[in-house]
GROMACS .gro file of C-alpha atoms in nm:
model
  372
    1MET     CA    1  11.432   6.238   8.875
    2ALA     CA    2  11.581   6.560   8.740
    3LYS     CA    3  11.353   6.783   8.534
    4ARG     CA    4  11.408   6.804   8.162
    5ASP     CA    5  11.524   7.131   8.015
    6TYR     CA    6  11.226   7.357   7.932
    7TYR     CA    7  11.363   7.448   7.589
    8GLU     CA    8  11.409   7.078   7.514
    9MET     CA    9  11.050   7.006   7.621
   10LEU     CA   10  10.917   7.256   7.368
   11GLY     CA   11  11.175   7.165   7.104
   12VAL     CA   12  11.314   7.517   7.063
   13SER     CA   13  11.660   7.672   7.093
   14ARG     CA   14  11.763   7.882   7.392
   15ASP     CA   15  11.752   8.199   7.179
   16ALA     CA   16  11.404   8.126   7.045
   17SER     CA   17  11.174   8.428   7.004
   18PRO     CA   18  10.844   8.455   7.197
   19GLU     CA   19  10.652   8.375   6.877
   20GLU     CA   20  10.859   8.059   6.820
   21ILE     CA   21  10.794   7.950   7.178
   22LYS     CA   22  10.421   8.010   7.136
   23ARG     CA   23  10.408   7.814   6.808
   24ALA     CA   24  10.601   7.526   6.963
   25TYR     CA   25  10.363   7.516   7.259
   26ARG     CA   26  10.055   7.516   7.034
   27SER     CA   27  10.201   7.223   6.843
   28LYS     CA   28  10.282   7.029   7.161
   29ALA     CA   29   9.938   7.099   7.312
   30LYS     CA   30   9.769   6.967   6.999
   31GLU     CA   31   9.995   6.661   6.995
   32LEU     CA   32   9.922   6.578   7.359
   33HIS     CA   33   9.545   6.629   7.340
   34PRO     CA   34   9.377   6.342   7.535
   35ASP     CA   35   9.142   6.263   7.246
   36LYS     CA   36   9.445   6.187   7.034
   37ASN     CA   37   9.597   5.966   7.304
   38PRO     CA   38   9.309   5.742   7.421
   39ASN     CA   39   9.543   5.454   7.507
   40GLY     CA   40   9.792   5.665   7.697
   41ARG     CA   41   9.578   5.927   7.870
   42ALA     CA   42   9.777   5.926   8.195
   43GLN     CA   43  10.108   5.967   8.014
   44ALA     CA   44   9.961   6.243   7.796
   45GLU     CA   45   9.838   6.422   8.107
   46GLU     CA   46  10.181   6.412   8.268
   47LYS     CA   47  10.357   6.530   7.953
   48PHE     CA   48  10.105   6.808   7.904
   49LYS     CA   49  10.162   6.933   8.259
   50ARG     CA   50  10.535   6.952   8.197
   51VAL     CA   51  10.492   7.129   7.865
   52ALA     CA   52  10.247   7.377   8.022
   53GLU     CA   53  10.497   7.444   8.302
   54ALA     CA   54  10.772   7.504   8.047
   55TYR     CA   55  10.556   7.744   7.846
   56GLU     CA   56  10.445   7.937   8.155
   57VAL     CA   57  10.809   8.007   8.245
   58LEU     CA   58  10.950   8.071   7.898
   59SER     CA   59  10.659   8.295   7.790
   60ASP     CA   60  10.724   8.533   8.079
   61PRO     CA   61  11.038   8.751   8.024
   62ASP     CA   62  11.120   8.777   8.396
   63LYS     CA   63  11.074   8.407   8.472
   64ARG     CA   64  11.261   8.311   8.155
   65ALA     CA   65  11.557   8.531   8.259
   66GLN     CA   66  11.562   8.368   8.603
   67TYR     CA   67  11.547   8.022   8.446
   68ASP     CA   68  11.830   8.102   8.204
   69ARG     CA   69  12.045   8.215   8.496
   70TYR     CA   70  11.954   7.973   8.774
   71GLY     CA   71  11.789   7.678   8.601
   72HIS     CA   72  11.478   7.523   8.755
   73ALA     CA   73  11.553   7.684   9.092
   74GLY     CA   74  11.513   8.032   8.944
   75PRO     CA   75  11.139   8.040   8.877
   76ALA     CA   76  11.071   7.856   9.203
   77GLN     CA   77  11.267   8.103   9.417
   78GLY     CA   78  11.244   8.425   9.222
   79PHE     CA   79  10.869   8.497   9.224
   80ASN     CA   80  10.544   8.432   9.405
   81PHE     CA   81  10.257   8.328   9.185
   82GLY     CA   82   9.998   8.598   9.244
   83GLN     CA   83   9.709   8.767   9.068
   84THR     CA   84   9.931   8.928   8.806
   85ASP     CA   85  10.077   8.590   8.708
   86PHE     CA   86   9.733   8.435   8.706
   87ASN     CA   87   9.599   8.703   8.471
   88ARG     CA   88   9.901   8.654   8.246
   89ALA     CA   89   9.835   8.279   8.238
   90ARG     CA   90   9.469   8.340   8.155
   91GLN     CA   91   9.569   8.559   7.862
   92ALA     CA   92   9.823   8.307   7.736
   93TYR     CA   93   9.577   8.020   7.740
   94SER     CA   94   9.271   8.212   7.619
   95GLU     CA   95   9.352   8.130   7.257
   96PHE     CA   96   9.287   7.765   7.339
   97GLY     CA   97   8.940   7.836   7.476
   98PHE     CA   98   9.022   7.799   7.848
   99GLY     CA   99   9.035   8.037   8.143
  100GLY     CA  100   9.373   7.927   8.283
  101VAL     CA  101   9.604   7.641   8.369
  102GLU     CA  102   9.372   7.495   8.634
  103ASP     CA  103   9.078   7.502   8.392
  104ILE     CA  104   9.279   7.301   8.137
  105PHE     CA  105   9.348   7.023   8.384
  106ASP     CA  106   8.995   7.034   8.524
  107LEU     CA  107   8.842   6.994   8.179
  108PHE     CA  108   9.091   6.748   8.030
  109PHE     CA  109   9.159   6.517   8.319
  110ARG     CA  110   8.903   6.539   8.603
  111GLN     CA  111   8.657   6.254   8.640
  112GLY     CA  112   8.307   6.310   8.770
  113GLY     CA  113   8.382   6.671   8.868
  114GLY     CA  114   8.694   6.587   9.071
  115ALA     CA  115   8.818   6.721   9.401
  116ARG     CA  116   8.981   7.023   9.239
  117SER     CA  117   8.645   7.174   9.135
  118ALA     CA  118   8.511   7.148   9.487
  119THR     CA  119   8.825   7.302   9.630
  120ARG     CA  120   8.811   7.595   9.393
  121ARG     CA  121   8.442   7.656   9.466
  122GLN     CA  122   8.504   7.665   9.839
  123ARG     CA  123   8.769   7.934   9.817
  124VAL     CA  124   8.647   8.265   9.953
  125ALA     CA  125   8.708   8.589   9.769
  126GLN     CA  126   8.917   8.865   9.916
  127GLY     CA  127   8.755   9.200   9.980
  128GLU     CA  128   8.814   9.500   9.760
  129ASP     CA  129   9.095   9.750   9.817
  130ILE     CA  130   8.978  10.104   9.891
  131GLU     CA  131   9.138  10.448   9.873
  132TYR     CA  132   9.117  10.743  10.109
  133LYS     CA  133   9.251  11.090  10.024
  134LEU     CA  134   9.422  11.252  10.322
  135ARG     CA  135   9.512  11.622  10.323
  136ILE     CA  136   9.795  11.723  10.556
  137THR     CA  137  10.002  12.035  10.614
  138LEU     CA  138  10.358  12.075  10.491
  139GLU     CA  139  10.471  12.081  10.855
  140ASP     CA  140  10.306  11.743  10.919
  141ALA     CA  141  10.467  11.607  10.602
  142ALA     CA  142  10.806  11.719  10.734
  143THR     CA  143  10.777  11.581  11.087
  144GLY     CA  144  10.539  11.290  11.029
  145THR     CA  145  10.219  11.257  11.225
  146LYS     CA  146   9.972  11.016  11.379
  147MET     CA  147   9.599  11.063  11.342
  148LYS     CA  148   9.265  10.889  11.324
  149ILE     CA  149   9.055  10.895  11.011
  150THR     CA  150   8.698  10.790  10.944
  151ALA     CA  151   8.687  10.577  10.631
  152PRO     CA  152   8.369  10.428  10.478
  153ARG     CA  153   8.412  10.058  10.408
  154LEU     CA  154   8.228   9.725  10.402
  155VAL     CA  155   8.246   9.525  10.725
  156THR     CA  156   8.104   9.190  10.835
  157CYS     CA  157   7.731   9.206  10.902
  158GLY     CA  158   7.678   9.197  11.278
  159VAL     CA  159   7.333   9.039  11.247
  160CYS     CA  160   7.414   8.731  11.040
  161HIS     CA  161   7.788   8.733  11.118
  162GLY     CA  162   7.874   8.736  10.749
  163ARG     CA  163   7.666   8.428  10.657
  164GLY     CA  164   7.420   8.634  10.452
  165MET     CA  165   7.106   8.458  10.579
  166GLU     CA  166   6.858   8.489  10.861
  167LEU     CA  167   6.952   8.320  11.187
  168GLY     CA  168   6.810   7.971  11.216
  169THR     CA  169   6.797   7.918  10.838
  170SER     CA  170   7.032   7.728  10.610
  171LYS     CA  171   7.141   7.711  10.248
  172ARG     CA  172   7.031   7.458   9.989
  173THR     CA  173   7.219   7.306   9.698
  174CYS     CA  174   7.188   7.506   9.379
  175PRO     CA  175   6.950   7.320   9.143
  176THR     CA  176   7.114   7.467   8.832
  177CYS     CA  177   7.469   7.345   8.887
  178HIS     CA  178   7.388   7.077   9.150
  179GLY     CA  179   7.631   7.228   9.397
  180ARG     CA  180   7.931   7.242   9.167
  181GLY     CA  181   7.925   7.620   9.121
  182GLN     CA  182   7.989   7.573   8.750
  183ILE     CA  183   7.799   7.482   8.439
  184GLU     CA  184   7.955   7.306   8.139
  185TYR     CA  185   7.901   7.340   7.768
  186ARG     CA  186   8.074   7.197   7.464
  187GLN     CA  187   8.284   7.416   7.236
  188GLN     CA  188   8.451   7.343   6.906
  189SER     CA  189   8.800   7.480   6.836
  190LEU     CA  190   9.100   7.410   6.619
  191LEU     CA  191   9.214   7.150   6.870
  192GLY     CA  192   8.886   6.960   6.865
  193SER     CA  193   8.581   6.945   7.088
  194PHE     CA  194   8.618   7.066   7.445
  195VAL     CA  195   8.397   7.095   7.747
  196ASN     CA  196   8.413   7.457   7.866
  197VAL     CA  197   8.310   7.583   8.206
  198ARG     CA  198   8.140   7.897   8.329
  199VAL     CA  199   8.042   8.020   8.673
  200CYS     CA  200   7.685   7.927   8.754
  201PRO     CA  201   7.466   8.238   8.709
  202GLU     CA  202   7.216   8.116   8.970
  203CYS     CA  203   7.448   8.075   9.270
  204LYS     CA  204   7.737   8.295   9.144
  205GLY     CA  205   7.978   8.003   9.180
  206THR     CA  206   7.907   7.917   9.544
  207GLY     CA  207   7.708   7.601   9.467
  208GLU     CA  208   7.445   7.704   9.725
  209ILE     CA  209   7.130   7.912   9.734
  210ILE     CA  210   7.023   8.133  10.026
  211GLU     CA  211   6.646   8.100  10.064
  212HIS     CA  212   6.606   8.352  10.346
  213PRO     CA  213   6.858   8.636  10.299
  214CYS     CA  214   6.952   8.847  10.598
  215GLN     CA  215   6.733   9.157  10.599
  216HIS     CA  216   7.014   9.372  10.739
  217CYS     CA  217   7.276   9.304  10.468
  218HIS     CA  218   7.035   9.175  10.199
  219GLY     CA  219   7.221   8.846  10.176
  220THR     CA  220   7.566   8.991  10.104
  221GLY     CA  221   7.711   8.928  10.452
  222ARG     CA  222   7.855   9.282  10.445
  223VAL     CA  223   7.730   9.625  10.549
  224LYS     CA  224   7.864   9.977  10.502
  225GLU     CA  225   8.025  10.138  10.804
  226LYS     CA  226   8.232  10.446  10.882
  227SER     CA  227   8.531  10.299  11.059
  228LYS     CA  228   8.776  10.492  11.275
  229ILE     CA  229   9.128  10.388  11.177
  230SER     CA  230   9.455  10.498  11.333
  231ILE     CA  231   9.731  10.577  11.084
  232THR     CA  232  10.092  10.687  11.103
  233VAL     CA  233  10.213  10.923  10.831
  234PRO     CA  234  10.593  10.893  10.793
  235ALA     CA  235  10.810  11.203  10.765
  236GLY     CA  236  10.895  11.304  10.409
  237VAL     CA  237  10.572  11.216  10.228
  238ASP     CA  238  10.462  11.430   9.935
  239SER     CA  239  10.144  11.475   9.734
  240GLY     CA  240  10.073  11.147   9.556
  241SER     CA  241  10.244  10.929   9.819
  242ARG     CA  242  10.044  10.614   9.895
  243LEU     CA  243  10.040  10.443  10.232
  244ARG     CA  244   9.918  10.083  10.245
  245LEU     CA  245   9.726   9.955  10.547
  246ARG     CA  246   9.691   9.581  10.511
  247GLU     CA  247   9.347   9.426  10.567
  248GLN     CA  248   9.185   9.762  10.640
  249GLY     CA  249   8.980   9.764  10.320
  250ASN     CA  250   8.645   9.597  10.252
  251VAL     CA  251   8.596   9.254  10.407
  252GLY     CA  252   8.545   8.975  10.159
  253PRO     CA  253   8.204   8.821  10.088
  254ASN     CA  254   8.118   8.497  10.267
  255GLY     CA  255   8.378   8.559  10.537
  256GLY     CA  256   8.665   8.628  10.298
  257PRO     CA  257   8.973   8.823  10.409
  258ALA     CA  258   8.968   9.201  10.393
  259GLY     CA  259   9.138   9.399  10.118
  260ASP     CA  260   9.382   9.681  10.182
  261LEU     CA  261   9.329  10.050  10.252
  262TYR     CA  262   9.544  10.290  10.052
  263ILE     CA  263   9.595  10.637  10.197
  264VAL     CA  264   9.665  10.885   9.916
  265ILE     CA  265   9.848  11.190  10.050
  266GLU     CA  266   9.776  11.547   9.941
  267VAL     CA  267  10.003  11.811  10.096
  268ILE     CA  268   9.827  12.148  10.137
  269PRO     CA  269  10.028  12.430   9.971
  270ASN     CA  270  10.202  12.659  10.222
  271PRO     CA  271  10.215  13.031  10.132
  272ARG     CA  272  10.550  13.076  10.314
  273PHE     CA  273  10.738  12.782  10.165
  274ARG     CA  274  10.781  12.623   9.824
  275ARG     CA  275  10.889  12.259   9.811
  276GLU     CA  276  11.111  12.108   9.543
  277GLY     CA  277  11.179  11.746   9.630
  278ARG     CA  278  11.371  11.748   9.957
  279ASP     CA  279  11.451  12.121   9.939
  280ILE     CA  280  11.248  12.415  10.068
  281HIS     CA  281  11.251  12.768   9.923
  282SER     CA  282  11.136  13.092  10.083
  283THR     CA  283  11.190  13.466  10.047
  284ILE     CA  284  11.284  13.738  10.299
  285ASN     CA  285  11.266  14.115  10.259
  286VAL     CA  286  11.548  14.346  10.370
  287HIS     CA  287  11.584  14.721  10.327
  288TYR     CA  288  11.842  14.848  10.083
  289HIS     CA  289  12.055  14.996  10.360
  290GLU     CA  290  12.056  14.656  10.538
  291ALA     CA  291  12.167  14.487  10.218
  292ALA     CA  292  12.440  14.750  10.176
  293LEU     CA  293  12.568  14.748  10.534
  294GLY     CA  294  12.486  14.388  10.630
  295THR     CA  295  12.258  14.271  10.909
  296LYS     CA  296  12.113  13.969  11.088
  297VAL     CA  297  11.751  13.862  11.043
  298LYS     CA  298  11.525  13.586  11.167
  299VAL     CA  299  11.369  13.354  10.911
  300ASP     CA  300  11.102  13.089  10.946
  301THR     CA  301  11.186  12.727  10.860
  302LEU     CA  302  10.994  12.403  10.895
  303TRP     CA  303  11.197  12.344  11.209
  304GLY     CA  304  11.150  12.680  11.380
  305HIS     CA  305  11.319  13.021  11.361
  306GLU     CA  306  11.675  13.059  11.236
  307THR     CA  307  11.893  13.370  11.257
  308ILE     CA  308  12.092  13.426  10.941
  309SER     CA  309  12.355  13.683  10.846
  310ILE     CA  310  12.302  13.912  10.548
  311PRO     CA  311  12.655  14.001  10.433
  312ALA     CA  312  12.731  14.364  10.347
  313GLY     CA  313  12.678  14.429   9.979
  314THR     CA  314  12.416  14.154   9.934
  315GLN     CA  315  12.252  14.190   9.593
  316PRO     CA  316  11.881  14.151   9.517
  317GLY     CA  317  11.798  13.787   9.446
  318ALA     CA  318  12.094  13.650   9.640
  319ILE     CA  319  12.042  13.298   9.780
  320ILE     CA  320  12.140  13.194  10.131
  321ARG     CA  321  12.156  12.820  10.201
  322LEU     CA  322  12.053  12.661  10.532
  323ARG     CA  323  12.188  12.307  10.527
  324GLY     CA  324  11.971  12.029  10.666
  325LYS     CA  325  11.666  12.252  10.716
  326GLY     CA  326  11.463  12.105  10.433
  327MET     CA  327  11.239  11.797  10.407
  328PRO     CA  328  11.337  11.451  10.532
  329ASP     CA  329  11.394  11.180  10.274
  330LEU     CA  330  11.116  10.923  10.279
  331HIS     CA  331  11.350  10.636  10.191
  332ARG     CA  332  11.679  10.721  10.360
  333SER     CA  333  11.824  10.931  10.642
  334GLY     CA  334  11.906  11.298  10.616
  335ARG     CA  335  11.720  11.611  10.516
  336GLY     CA  336  11.733  11.849  10.224
  337ASP     CA  337  11.827  12.217  10.247
  338HIS     CA  338  11.636  12.540  10.289
  339PHE     CA  339  11.719  12.814  10.037
  340VAL     CA  340  11.636  13.173  10.134
  341LYS     CA  341  11.610  13.429   9.855
  342VAL     CA  342  11.690  13.788   9.953
  343ASN     CA  343  11.448  14.051   9.825
  344VAL     CA  344  11.583  14.406   9.864
  345ILE     CA  345  11.308  14.660   9.932
  346VAL     CA  346  11.335  15.001   9.767
  347PRO     CA  347  11.088  15.241   9.934
  348LYS     CA  348  10.842  15.412   9.703
  349ARG     CA  349  10.813  15.717   9.928
  350LEU     CA  350  11.071  15.890  10.145
  351SER     CA  351  11.034  16.139  10.426
  352SER     CA  352  11.223  16.466  10.401
  353ALA     CA  353  11.490  16.342  10.639
  354GLN     CA  354  11.525  16.013  10.447
  355ARG     CA  355  11.552  16.196  10.116
  356ARG     CA  356  11.826  16.427  10.249
  357ALA     CA  357  12.013  16.125  10.386
  358VAL     CA  358  11.992  15.943  10.052
  359GLN     CA  359  12.107  16.256   9.866
  360GLU     CA  360  12.406  16.289  10.094
  361LEU     CA  361  12.481  15.919  10.041
  362ALA     CA  362  12.459  15.965   9.665
  363LYS     CA  363  12.723  16.238   9.678
  364ALA     CA  364  12.968  15.988   9.824
  365PHE     CA  365  12.936  15.756   9.525
  366PRO     CA  366  13.072  15.824   9.178
  367GLN     CA  367  12.822  15.934   8.920
  368SER     CA  368  12.706  15.654   8.690
  369ASP     CA  369  12.766  15.681   8.321
  370LYS     CA  370  12.425  15.740   8.167
  371SER     CA  371  12.548  15.749   7.810
  372THR     CA  372  12.421  15.483   7.576
   0.00000   0.00000   0.00000
């Protein structure tokens, strides 16, 4: 059967404001409360699920835009429900006294704890992401490099193999929550009386108690280790660039998957070169007679020595451009340019022969007008 239109479910127009959508959802949620529908609990549950689905899409600007454009296929194809969406859902439903969409259905409709609670308790947590600051030279940033780093992180305990308890021992059911990993308490709200749920403080939500913790990891199943990790730094990185190494962060507790390792790049300043985006800037010194007569000089670039021509009559501060001798682009092909600034050196002291030569040269030029 085709799904009903989300706007129709909430009873709002397609140009409804976020506040109008929220008010409509509050009204529908109150109307479909199970305590107000004792003779039609199953139907109320189904309707509530549909209304909650409609609100979750229409309360999110991105999902709403996809729905307006593609219909029901838009939200299904245009995003993956991840931690960001889950946090947004938690915030949206917090005003009703619940932690999220799953909590609403667990509290309203499960019977005797239900299979959903057990499934949620058995999920293992992912390990934390970690950061590592890596300092590299400008030359390495230009060409890219491969290296090994030593990063401190949490790894699976080799003694208990991540189980957190001494070998030969086992866990027992938590006496506080009776293995459910949650404790319930009643709460009054505008919508009536609800049973709210919190993580059991005794077992931290696992539903089990370790009686003989592993002495090596102190029951956590994880230990600190300095791990050697091979990394590849792509050409074109700059200070602040972040490289993501999947599953190279801390391993999760109780055998959970590892988080990610983020390499934060810091490029060491180079006294010979100044970087501006993809372009490189440097300065060369030439004597005034070389600037006047023209010459050829060798300059350093990130890619080796280059011989450049200084045209006759070059003025102090002139810029010479070396195309394609700058930094690579991190996201597309090609390189920037290298700009060489010409600094004309005027000697502070002259030998007798040099002074006579300059005086003879001065006679060949017209006298400058010194009047003001």
